[in-house]
Amino acid sequence: MSTYRIAGATGVWEVVVGLEVHAQITTQSKLFSGAATAFGAEPNSQVSLVDAAMPGMLPVPNRECIRQAVRTGLAINAQINKWSRFDRKNYFYADLPQGYQISQLYHPLVGEGSLEVVLDEKDPEGSAKTIGIERIHVEQDAGKLMHSEDPSVHESYVDLNRAGTPLIEIVSEPDIDNSDEAVAYLTELKKILEYIDVSDCNMEQGSLRVDANVSVRPVGSDKLGTRVEIKNLNSFKSVKAAIEYEISRQSELIESGGKV
Ligand code: ADP
Ligand code: MG
């Protein structure tokens, strides 16, 4: 599977990367409520009773979000599952009033697909690679915490405007061999999401965020190494830097007798 090799002190390592991409779906309203999703509004001005998780509120799926996720699946030649399910992913955090995120853990809307990536723009014929996509699922975003910048003031504020905003999460297979391939994959994926109008992919506004899963293993090993996940990267530059940093950190760690 992997072809990228790093010469270490004790042997040769290959790199395995899988990416999770969260893209905010372009819609007027949230995934399970009618509240607006526009960026930059006054804090807590776009929060319905559903988003604030008032007891007894009934989340009703936004048809447009499902449609957009299906379109994304079609754009990457993926299997569209006629039956899918939302689950509760429980965790406690101040930006999540429900105490759980509604996501699709076990039965995603979109199954396996793939993306053809051009690795060398100057040589589009010689260097294409197909990267597998495991699934695409639909889920809610959390709210945002704002912490006081004055170190003597121990106060944080909660803005729930983003709570319940629709996301698709696109999960790649661990088919990516190095940081350049990761950037090529993200560039291609972003182009598609923009072209089919599923997301504006505005990385400064957080509309596209990447979790990079990185591991190394001895060349020829048929087992994957232990992965490290670097979450919420909001530029391709930081994805590249994070992968490169992890490659040297992990290979040096293992060579010095440590464990990832
Ligand atoms: P989780 O939510 O636990 O992170 P996901 O299934 O959403 O799980 O995503 C896991 C990601 O990690 C996928 O992109 C997958 O390809 C990748 N991955 C799995 N195992 C490895 C590994 N050993 N090294 C690198 N990437 C991996
Ligand atoms: Mg993950």
PDB file of C-alpha atoms and ligand atoms in Angstrom:
ATOM      1  CA  MET A   1       0.000   0.000   0.000  1.00  0.00           C
ATOM      2  CA  SER A   2       2.593   2.561   1.091  1.00  0.00           C
ATOM      3  CA  THR A   3       5.491   3.673  -1.020  1.00  0.00           C
ATOM      4  CA  TYR A   4       6.939   6.599   0.913  1.00  0.00           C
ATOM      5  CA  ARG A   5      10.049   5.613   2.769  1.00  0.00           C
ATOM      6  CA  ILE A   6      12.036   7.293   5.482  1.00  0.00           C
ATOM      7  CA  ALA A   7      15.530   6.112   6.335  1.00  0.00           C
ATOM      8  CA  GLY A   8      15.857   6.001  10.092  1.00  0.00           C
ATOM      9  CA  ALA A   9      18.776   5.087  12.332  1.00  0.00           C
ATOM     10  CA  THR A  10      17.762   1.431  12.650  1.00  0.00           C
ATOM     11  CA  GLY A  11      15.853   0.738   9.470  1.00  0.00           C
ATOM     12  CA  VAL A  12      13.497   2.058   6.836  1.00  0.00           C
ATOM     13  CA  TRP A  13      10.015   3.276   7.709  1.00  0.00           C
ATOM     14  CA  GLU A  14       6.919   3.796   5.658  1.00  0.00           C
ATOM     15  CA  VAL A  15       4.251   6.345   6.381  1.00  0.00           C
ATOM     16  CA  VAL A  16       0.494   5.778   6.537  1.00  0.00           C
ATOM     17  CA  VAL A  17      -1.957   8.682   6.617  1.00  0.00           C
ATOM     18  CA  GLY A  18      -5.766   8.774   6.724  1.00  0.00           C
ATOM     19  CA  LEU A  19      -7.697  12.040   6.698  1.00  0.00           C
ATOM     20  CA  GLU A  20     -11.036  13.002   8.186  1.00  0.00           C
ATOM     21  CA  VAL A  21     -12.467  16.147   6.591  1.00  0.00           C
ATOM     22  CA  HIS A  22     -15.301  18.107   8.181  1.00  0.00           C
ATOM     23  CA  ALA A  23     -17.043  20.399   5.731  1.00  0.00           C
ATOM     24  CA  GLN A  24     -19.864  22.743   6.676  1.00  0.00           C
ATOM     25  CA  ILE A  25     -22.774  22.157   4.325  1.00  0.00           C
ATOM     26  CA  THR A  26     -23.999  25.349   2.680  1.00  0.00           C
ATOM     27  CA  THR A  27     -27.568  25.727   3.921  1.00  0.00           C
ATOM     28  CA  GLN A  28     -29.794  28.493   5.221  1.00  0.00           C
ATOM     29  CA  SER A  29     -30.693  26.579   8.359  1.00  0.00           C
ATOM     30  CA  LYS A  30     -29.236  24.037  10.769  1.00  0.00           C
ATOM     31  CA  LEU A  31     -29.236  20.258  10.568  1.00  0.00           C
ATOM     32  CA  PHE A  32     -32.129  19.712  12.981  1.00  0.00           C
ATOM     33  CA  SER A  33     -33.649  23.161  13.469  1.00  0.00           C
ATOM     34  CA  GLY A  34     -34.764  26.203  11.513  1.00  0.00           C
ATOM     35  CA  ALA A  35     -32.157  28.538  13.064  1.00  0.00           C
ATOM     36  CA  ALA A  36     -29.905  30.413  10.630  1.00  0.00           C
ATOM     37  CA  THR A  37     -26.311  29.372   9.924  1.00  0.00           C
ATOM     38  CA  ALA A  38     -24.826  32.640   8.594  1.00  0.00           C
ATOM     39  CA  PHE A  39     -21.259  33.307   9.740  1.00  0.00           C
ATOM     40  CA  GLY A  40     -20.362  36.288  11.927  1.00  0.00           C
ATOM     41  CA  ALA A  41     -23.730  37.006  13.561  1.00  0.00           C
ATOM     42  CA  GLU A  42     -24.046  38.450  17.052  1.00  0.00           C
ATOM     43  CA  PRO A  43     -23.256  35.663  19.599  1.00  0.00           C
ATOM     44  CA  ASN A  44     -26.252  33.498  20.524  1.00  0.00           C
ATOM     45  CA  SER A  45     -28.557  35.220  18.040  1.00  0.00           C
ATOM     46  CA  GLN A  46     -29.023  32.077  15.921  1.00  0.00           C
ATOM     47  CA  VAL A  47     -30.030  29.542  18.532  1.00  0.00           C
ATOM     48  CA  SER A  48     -33.356  27.750  18.538  1.00  0.00           C
ATOM     49  CA  LEU A  49     -34.760  25.738  21.430  1.00  0.00           C
ATOM     50  CA  VAL A  50     -33.497  22.606  19.654  1.00  0.00           C
ATOM     51  CA  ASP A  51     -29.933  23.967  19.416  1.00  0.00           C
ATOM     52  CA  ALA A  52     -30.014  24.997  23.068  1.00  0.00           C
ATOM     53  CA  ALA A  53     -31.136  21.437  23.897  1.00  0.00           C
ATOM     54  CA  MET A  54     -34.235  22.398  25.830  1.00  0.00           C
ATOM     55  CA  PRO A  55     -35.934  19.301  27.242  1.00  0.00           C
ATOM     56  CA  GLY A  56     -38.483  17.678  24.973  1.00  0.00           C
ATOM     57  CA  MET A  57     -37.325  19.289  21.744  1.00  0.00           C
ATOM     58  CA  LEU A  58     -37.647  17.109  18.653  1.00  0.00           C
ATOM     59  CA  PRO A  59     -34.815  17.283  16.096  1.00  0.00           C
ATOM     60  CA  VAL A  60     -36.200  17.154  12.539  1.00  0.00           C
ATOM     61  CA  PRO A  61     -33.641  16.464   9.788  1.00  0.00           C
ATOM     62  CA  ASN A  62     -33.118  19.197   7.217  1.00  0.00           C
ATOM     63  CA  ARG A  63     -33.873  17.653   3.811  1.00  0.00           C
ATOM     64  CA  GLU A  64     -31.362  19.892   2.043  1.00  0.00           C
ATOM     65  CA  CYS A  65     -28.470  18.599   4.193  1.00  0.00           C
ATOM     66  CA  ILE A  66     -29.274  15.010   3.316  1.00  0.00           C
ATOM     67  CA  ARG A  67     -29.540  15.947  -0.360  1.00  0.00           C
ATOM     68  CA  GLN A  68     -26.159  17.694  -0.286  1.00  0.00           C
ATOM     69  CA  ALA A  69     -24.480  14.723   1.410  1.00  0.00           C
ATOM     70  CA  VAL A  70     -25.916  12.376  -1.238  1.00  0.00           C
ATOM     71  CA  ARG A  71     -24.651  14.683  -4.009  1.00  0.00           C
ATOM     72  CA  THR A  72     -21.191  14.554  -2.440  1.00  0.00           C
ATOM     73  CA  GLY A  73     -21.358  10.774  -2.420  1.00  0.00           C
ATOM     74  CA  LEU A  74     -22.307  10.725  -6.096  1.00  0.00           C
ATOM     75  CA  ALA A  75     -19.410  13.080  -6.883  1.00  0.00           C
ATOM     76  CA  ILE A  76     -16.898  10.601  -5.446  1.00  0.00           C
ATOM     77  CA  ASN A  77     -18.568   7.566  -7.035  1.00  0.00           C
ATOM     78  CA  ALA A  78     -19.638   6.260  -3.673  1.00  0.00           C
ATOM     79  CA  GLN A  79     -22.303   3.863  -2.645  1.00  0.00           C
ATOM     80  CA  ILE A  80     -25.397   5.726  -1.393  1.00  0.00           C
ATOM     81  CA  ASN A  81     -27.019   3.829   1.450  1.00  0.00           C
ATOM     82  CA  LYS A  82     -30.804   3.801   1.166  1.00  0.00           C
ATOM     83  CA  TRP A  83     -30.964   3.138   4.886  1.00  0.00           C
ATOM     84  CA  SER A  84     -28.899   5.105   7.368  1.00  0.00           C
ATOM     85  CA  ARG A  85     -29.245   6.145  10.973  1.00  0.00           C
ATOM     86  CA  PHE A  86     -28.341   8.938  13.365  1.00  0.00           C
ATOM     87  CA  ASP A  87     -26.769   8.053  16.717  1.00  0.00           C
ATOM     88  CA  ARG A  88     -25.876   9.956  19.835  1.00  0.00           C
ATOM     89  CA  LYS A  89     -22.143  10.345  20.458  1.00  0.00           C
ATOM     90  CA  ASN A  90     -22.053  11.168  24.151  1.00  0.00           C
ATOM     91  CA  TYR A  91     -19.489  13.527  25.582  1.00  0.00           C
ATOM     92  CA  PHE A  92     -19.545  16.303  28.106  1.00  0.00           C
ATOM     93  CA  TYR A  93     -18.270  19.707  27.119  1.00  0.00           C
ATOM     94  CA  ALA A  94     -19.460  23.252  27.695  1.00  0.00           C
ATOM     95  CA  ASP A  95     -19.957  23.932  23.991  1.00  0.00           C
ATOM     96  CA  LEU A  96     -22.375  21.004  23.659  1.00  0.00           C
ATOM     97  CA  PRO A  97     -25.593  21.704  25.567  1.00  0.00           C
ATOM     98  CA  GLN A  98     -27.186  18.381  24.530  1.00  0.00           C
ATOM     99  CA  GLY A  99     -24.385  16.369  26.154  1.00  0.00           C
ATOM    100  CA  TYR A 100     -24.146  14.410  22.904  1.00  0.00           C
ATOM    101  CA  GLN A 101     -23.505  15.063  19.253  1.00  0.00           C
ATOM    102  CA  ILE A 102     -25.992  13.647  16.773  1.00  0.00           C
ATOM    103  CA  SER A 103     -23.850  11.837  14.213  1.00  0.00           C
ATOM    104  CA  GLN A 104     -23.882   8.670  12.125  1.00  0.00           C
ATOM    105  CA  LEU A 105     -21.577   6.283  13.922  1.00  0.00           C
ATOM    106  CA  TYR A 106     -22.689   2.900  12.623  1.00  0.00           C
ATOM    107  CA  HIS A 107     -24.832   3.452   9.534  1.00  0.00           C
ATOM    108  CA  PRO A 108     -23.542   6.357   7.425  1.00  0.00           C
ATOM    109  CA  LEU A 109     -25.537   7.830   4.545  1.00  0.00           C
ATOM    110  CA  VAL A 110     -22.662   7.330   2.104  1.00  0.00           C
ATOM    111  CA  GLY A 111     -20.475   4.218   1.915  1.00  0.00           C
ATOM    112  CA  GLU A 112     -17.286   3.456   0.026  1.00  0.00           C
ATOM    113  CA  GLY A 113     -16.066   5.711  -2.757  1.00  0.00           C
ATOM    114  CA  SER A 114     -12.806   7.032  -4.080  1.00  0.00           C
ATOM    115  CA  LEU A 115     -11.005  10.084  -5.326  1.00  0.00           C
ATOM    116  CA  GLU A 116      -8.534  10.291  -8.183  1.00  0.00           C
ATOM    117  CA  VAL A 117      -5.688  12.569  -7.182  1.00  0.00           C
ATOM    118  CA  VAL A 118      -3.100  14.131  -9.469  1.00  0.00           C
ATOM    119  CA  LEU A 119       0.208  14.153  -7.643  1.00  0.00           C
ATOM    120  CA  ASP A 120       2.206  16.197 -10.104  1.00  0.00           C
ATOM    121  CA  GLU A 121       0.205  18.951 -11.822  1.00  0.00           C
ATOM    122  CA  LYS A 122       2.825  19.213 -14.562  1.00  0.00           C
ATOM    123  CA  ASP A 123       2.533  15.541 -15.388  1.00  0.00           C
ATOM    124  CA  PRO A 124      -1.195  14.765 -15.154  1.00  0.00           C
ATOM    125  CA  GLU A 125      -0.829  11.515 -17.047  1.00  0.00           C
ATOM    126  CA  GLY A 126       1.987   9.871 -15.222  1.00  0.00           C
ATOM    127  CA  SER A 127       1.172  10.474 -11.601  1.00  0.00           C
ATOM    128  CA  ALA A 128      -2.462   9.942 -10.750  1.00  0.00           C
ATOM    129  CA  LYS A 129      -3.427   7.886  -7.717  1.00  0.00           C
ATOM    130  CA  THR A 130      -6.771   6.632  -6.441  1.00  0.00           C
ATOM    131  CA  ILE A 131      -7.407   7.221  -2.749  1.00  0.00           C
ATOM    132  CA  GLY A 132     -10.180   5.253  -1.137  1.00  0.00           C
ATOM    133  CA  ILE A 133     -12.940   6.902   0.863  1.00  0.00           C
ATOM    134  CA  GLU A 134     -14.401   4.813   3.645  1.00  0.00           C
ATOM    135  CA  ARG A 135     -17.610   6.760   4.192  1.00  0.00           C
ATOM    136  CA  ILE A 136     -19.315  10.117   4.434  1.00  0.00           C
ATOM    137  CA  HIS A 137     -21.635  10.829   7.300  1.00  0.00           C
ATOM    138  CA  VAL A 138     -23.777  13.751   8.384  1.00  0.00           C
ATOM    139  CA  GLU A 139     -23.397  15.297  11.829  1.00  0.00           C
ATOM    140  CA  GLN A 140     -23.893  18.413  13.925  1.00  0.00           C
ATOM    141  CA  ASP A 141     -21.219  20.917  14.812  1.00  0.00           C
ATOM    142  CA  ALA A 142     -20.754  22.057  18.421  1.00  0.00           C
ATOM    143  CA  GLY A 143     -20.899  25.621  19.731  1.00  0.00           C
ATOM    144  CA  LYS A 144     -17.847  27.753  20.369  1.00  0.00           C
ATOM    145  CA  LEU A 145     -16.135  28.776  23.599  1.00  0.00           C
ATOM    146  CA  MET A 146     -14.532  32.181  23.877  1.00  0.00           C
ATOM    147  CA  HIS A 147     -11.977  32.554  26.636  1.00  0.00           C
ATOM    148  CA  SER A 148     -11.010  35.844  28.187  1.00  0.00           C
ATOM    149  CA  GLU A 149      -7.686  37.086  26.840  1.00  0.00           C
ATOM    150  CA  ASP A 150      -6.886  38.818  30.118  1.00  0.00           C
ATOM    151  CA  PRO A 151      -4.879  36.247  32.142  1.00  0.00           C
ATOM    152  CA  SER A 152      -6.238  37.613  35.419  1.00  0.00           C
ATOM    153  CA  VAL A 153      -9.847  37.102  34.309  1.00  0.00           C
ATOM    154  CA  HIS A 154     -10.876  33.457  34.480  1.00  0.00           C
ATOM    155  CA  GLU A 155     -13.987  33.688  32.386  1.00  0.00           C
ATOM    156  CA  SER A 156     -15.214  31.859  29.340  1.00  0.00           C
ATOM    157  CA  TYR A 157     -18.234  32.584  27.207  1.00  0.00           C
ATOM    158  CA  VAL A 158     -20.354  30.231  25.183  1.00  0.00           C
ATOM    159  CA  ASP A 159     -21.612  31.117  21.708  1.00  0.00           C
ATOM    160  CA  LEU A 160     -24.148  28.590  20.447  1.00  0.00           C
ATOM    161  CA  ASN A 161     -24.587  30.059  16.964  1.00  0.00           C
ATOM    162  CA  ARG A 162     -22.582  27.184  15.513  1.00  0.00           C
ATOM    163  CA  ALA A 163     -24.321  24.518  17.631  1.00  0.00           C
ATOM    164  CA  GLY A 164     -26.269  22.247  15.301  1.00  0.00           C
ATOM    165  CA  THR A 165     -24.702  23.558  12.107  1.00  0.00           C
ATOM    166  CA  PRO A 166     -24.665  20.775   9.467  1.00  0.00           C
ATOM    167  CA  LEU A 167     -21.384  19.050   8.663  1.00  0.00           C
ATOM    168  CA  ILE A 168     -20.407  16.215   6.416  1.00  0.00           C
ATOM    169  CA  GLU A 169     -17.440  14.171   7.542  1.00  0.00           C
ATOM    170  CA  ILE A 170     -15.494  12.533   4.738  1.00  0.00           C
ATOM    171  CA  VAL A 171     -13.268   9.725   6.018  1.00  0.00           C
ATOM    172  CA  SER A 172     -10.457   8.471   3.794  1.00  0.00           C
ATOM    173  CA  GLU A 173      -8.913   5.028   3.820  1.00  0.00           C
ATOM    174  CA  PRO A 174      -5.349   4.972   5.164  1.00  0.00           C
ATOM    175  CA  ASP A 175      -4.163   5.161   1.541  1.00  0.00           C
ATOM    176  CA  ILE A 176      -2.171   8.374   1.755  1.00  0.00           C
ATOM    177  CA  ASP A 177       1.603   7.932   1.729  1.00  0.00           C
ATOM    178  CA  ASN A 178       3.056  11.314   2.610  1.00  0.00           C
ATOM    179  CA  SER A 179       2.322  14.982   3.260  1.00  0.00           C
ATOM    180  CA  ASP A 180       2.320  15.996  -0.414  1.00  0.00           C
ATOM    181  CA  GLU A 181      -0.254  13.339  -1.218  1.00  0.00           C
ATOM    182  CA  ALA A 182      -2.359  14.557   1.695  1.00  0.00           C
ATOM    183  CA  VAL A 183      -2.336  18.084   0.287  1.00  0.00           C
ATOM    184  CA  ALA A 184      -3.107  16.797  -3.231  1.00  0.00           C
ATOM    185  CA  TYR A 185      -6.070  14.809  -1.857  1.00  0.00           C
ATOM    186  CA  LEU A 186      -7.395  17.809   0.090  1.00  0.00           C
ATOM    187  CA  THR A 187      -6.964  20.129  -2.895  1.00  0.00           C
ATOM    188  CA  GLU A 188      -8.980  17.774  -5.114  1.00  0.00           C
ATOM    189  CA  LEU A 189     -11.672  17.203  -2.498  1.00  0.00           C
ATOM    190  CA  LYS A 190     -12.041  20.931  -1.839  1.00  0.00           C
ATOM    191  CA  LYS A 191     -12.383  21.591  -5.586  1.00  0.00           C
ATOM    192  CA  ILE A 192     -15.204  19.053  -5.818  1.00  0.00           C
ATOM    193  CA  LEU A 193     -17.067  20.345  -2.749  1.00  0.00           C
ATOM    194  CA  GLU A 194     -16.871  23.885  -4.105  1.00  0.00           C
ATOM    195  CA  TYR A 195     -17.852  22.885  -7.629  1.00  0.00           C
ATOM    196  CA  ILE A 196     -20.957  20.982  -6.583  1.00  0.00           C
ATOM    197  CA  ASP A 197     -21.851  23.779  -4.144  1.00  0.00           C
ATOM    198  CA  VAL A 198     -21.935  21.571  -1.074  1.00  0.00           C
ATOM    199  CA  SER A 199     -19.605  23.747   0.986  1.00  0.00           C
ATOM    200  CA  ASP A 200     -17.879  27.094   0.561  1.00  0.00           C
ATOM    201  CA  CYS A 201     -14.820  25.405   2.135  1.00  0.00           C
ATOM    202  CA  ASN A 202     -13.787  28.687   3.764  1.00  0.00           C
ATOM    203  CA  MET A 203     -10.969  27.505   5.978  1.00  0.00           C
ATOM    204  CA  GLU A 204     -10.536  30.821   7.827  1.00  0.00           C
ATOM    205  CA  GLN A 205     -14.154  30.634   8.945  1.00  0.00           C
ATOM    206  CA  GLY A 206     -13.789  26.992   9.907  1.00  0.00           C
ATOM    207  CA  SER A 207     -16.007  25.633   7.114  1.00  0.00           C
ATOM    208  CA  LEU A 208     -13.354  23.015   6.276  1.00  0.00           C
ATOM    209  CA  ARG A 209     -11.388  21.319   9.056  1.00  0.00           C
ATOM    210  CA  VAL A 210      -9.093  18.354   8.865  1.00  0.00           C
ATOM    211  CA  ASP A 211      -8.092  15.631  11.332  1.00  0.00           C
ATOM    212  CA  ALA A 212      -4.871  13.941  10.228  1.00  0.00           C
ATOM    213  CA  ASN A 213      -4.228  10.346  11.350  1.00  0.00           C
ATOM    214  CA  VAL A 214      -0.570   9.445  11.024  1.00  0.00           C
ATOM    215  CA  SER A 215       1.421   6.289  11.707  1.00  0.00           C
ATOM    216  CA  VAL A 216       4.711   4.747  10.658  1.00  0.00           C
ATOM    217  CA  ARG A 217       5.692   1.098  10.302  1.00  0.00           C
ATOM    218  CA  PRO A 218       8.741  -0.863   9.178  1.00  0.00           C
ATOM    219  CA  VAL A 219       8.854  -1.279   5.389  1.00  0.00           C
ATOM    220  CA  GLY A 220       7.105  -4.458   4.337  1.00  0.00           C
ATOM    221  CA  SER A 221       5.086  -4.828   7.541  1.00  0.00           C
ATOM    222  CA  ASP A 222       1.539  -5.987   6.886  1.00  0.00           C
ATOM    223  CA  LYS A 223       0.255  -4.478  10.151  1.00  0.00           C
ATOM    224  CA  LEU A 224      -0.570  -0.805  10.556  1.00  0.00           C
ATOM    225  CA  GLY A 225       1.380   1.113  13.183  1.00  0.00           C
ATOM    226  CA  THR A 226      -0.317   2.914  16.075  1.00  0.00           C
ATOM    227  CA  ARG A 227      -1.860   6.130  14.807  1.00  0.00           C
ATOM    228  CA  VAL A 228      -1.792   9.595  16.261  1.00  0.00           C
ATOM    229  CA  GLU A 229      -4.641  11.940  15.389  1.00  0.00           C
ATOM    230  CA  ILE A 230      -4.026  15.671  15.014  1.00  0.00           C
ATOM    231  CA  LYS A 231      -7.403  17.355  15.131  1.00  0.00           C
ATOM    232  CA  ASN A 232      -9.000  20.509  13.785  1.00  0.00           C
ATOM    233  CA  LEU A 233      -6.317  21.645  11.365  1.00  0.00           C
ATOM    234  CA  ASN A 234      -7.580  24.631   9.412  1.00  0.00           C
ATOM    235  CA  SER A 235      -5.009  25.059   6.663  1.00  0.00           C
ATOM    236  CA  PHE A 236      -3.320  22.719   4.200  1.00  0.00           C
ATOM    237  CA  LYS A 237       0.008  24.116   5.379  1.00  0.00           C
ATOM    238  CA  SER A 238      -0.636  22.966   8.925  1.00  0.00           C
ATOM    239  CA  VAL A 239      -1.788  19.521   7.699  1.00  0.00           C
ATOM    240  CA  LYS A 240       1.524  19.170   5.851  1.00  0.00           C
ATOM    241  CA  ALA A 241       3.561  20.408   8.822  1.00  0.00           C
ATOM    242  CA  ALA A 242       1.714  18.156  11.287  1.00  0.00           C
ATOM    243  CA  ILE A 243       2.266  15.043   9.148  1.00  0.00           C
ATOM    244  CA  GLU A 244       5.962  15.795   8.668  1.00  0.00           C
ATOM    245  CA  TYR A 245       6.458  16.476  12.346  1.00  0.00           C
ATOM    246  CA  GLU A 246       4.715  13.228  13.306  1.00  0.00           C
ATOM    247  CA  ILE A 247       6.775  11.176  10.843  1.00  0.00           C
ATOM    248  CA  SER A 248      10.058  12.175  12.437  1.00  0.00           C
ATOM    249  CA  ARG A 249       8.701  12.177  15.983  1.00  0.00           C
ATOM    250  CA  GLN A 250       7.195   8.687  15.702  1.00  0.00           C
ATOM    251  CA  SER A 251      10.095   7.060  13.865  1.00  0.00           C
ATOM    252  CA  GLU A 252      12.614   8.528  16.332  1.00  0.00           C
ATOM    253  CA  LEU A 253      10.460   7.494  19.258  1.00  0.00           C
ATOM    254  CA  ILE A 254      10.206   3.883  18.091  1.00  0.00           C
ATOM    255  CA  GLU A 255      13.910   3.734  17.226  1.00  0.00           C
ATOM    256  CA  SER A 256      14.820   4.864  20.706  1.00  0.00           C
ATOM    257  CA  GLY A 257      12.763   2.013  22.169  1.00  0.00           C
ATOM    258  CA  GLY A 258       9.609   3.997  22.876  1.00  0.00           C
ATOM    259  CA  LYS A 259       5.993   3.319  21.938  1.00  0.00           C
ATOM    260  CA  VAL A 260       3.580   5.573  20.073  1.00  0.00           C
TER     261      VAL A 260
HETATM  262  P1  ADP B   1     -12.029   8.013  14.756  1.00  0.00           P
HETATM  263  O1  ADP B   1     -13.305   8.767  14.880  1.00  0.00           O
HETATM  264  O2  ADP B   1     -11.720   7.076  15.853  1.00  0.00           O
HETATM  265  O3  ADP B   1     -10.876   8.911  14.456  1.00  0.00           O
HETATM  266  P2  ADP B   1     -12.599   7.293  12.003  1.00  0.00           P
HETATM  267  O4  ADP B   1     -12.956   5.955  11.486  1.00  0.00           O
HETATM  268  O5  ADP B   1     -13.572   8.420  11.849  1.00  0.00           O
HETATM  269  O6  ADP B   1     -12.212   7.037  13.522  1.00  0.00           O
HETATM  270  O7  ADP B   1     -11.253   7.775  11.318  1.00  0.00           O
HETATM  271  C1  ADP B   1     -10.073   7.070  11.386  1.00  0.00           C
HETATM  272  C2  ADP B   1      -9.110   7.593  10.320  1.00  0.00           C
HETATM  273  O8  ADP B   1      -7.806   7.097  10.595  1.00  0.00           O
HETATM  274  C3  ADP B   1      -9.439   7.117   8.907  1.00  0.00           C
HETATM  275  O9  ADP B   1      -9.167   8.144   7.985  1.00  0.00           O
HETATM  276  C4  ADP B   1      -8.466   5.938   8.686  1.00  0.00           C
HETATM  277  O10 ADP B   1      -8.119   5.770   7.333  1.00  0.00           O
HETATM  278  C5  ADP B   1      -7.263   6.390   9.473  1.00  0.00           C
HETATM  279  N1  ADP B   1      -6.442   5.324  10.044  1.00  0.00           N
HETATM  280  C6  ADP B   1      -6.849   4.196  10.660  1.00  0.00           C
HETATM  281  N2  ADP B   1      -5.797   3.472  11.106  1.00  0.00           N
HETATM  282  C7  ADP B   1      -4.687   4.182  10.765  1.00  0.00           C
HETATM  283  C8  ADP B   1      -3.273   3.981  10.973  1.00  0.00           C
HETATM  284  N3  ADP B   1      -2.800   2.932  11.618  1.00  0.00           N
HETATM  285  N4  ADP B   1      -2.436   4.930  10.498  1.00  0.00           N
HETATM  286  C9  ADP B   1      -2.892   6.019   9.859  1.00  0.00           C
HETATM  287  N5  ADP B   1      -4.203   6.258   9.634  1.00  0.00           N
HETATM  288  C10 ADP B   1      -5.087   5.367  10.096  1.00  0.00           C
HETATM  289 MG    MG B   2     -10.979  10.713  14.174  1.00  0.00          MG
END
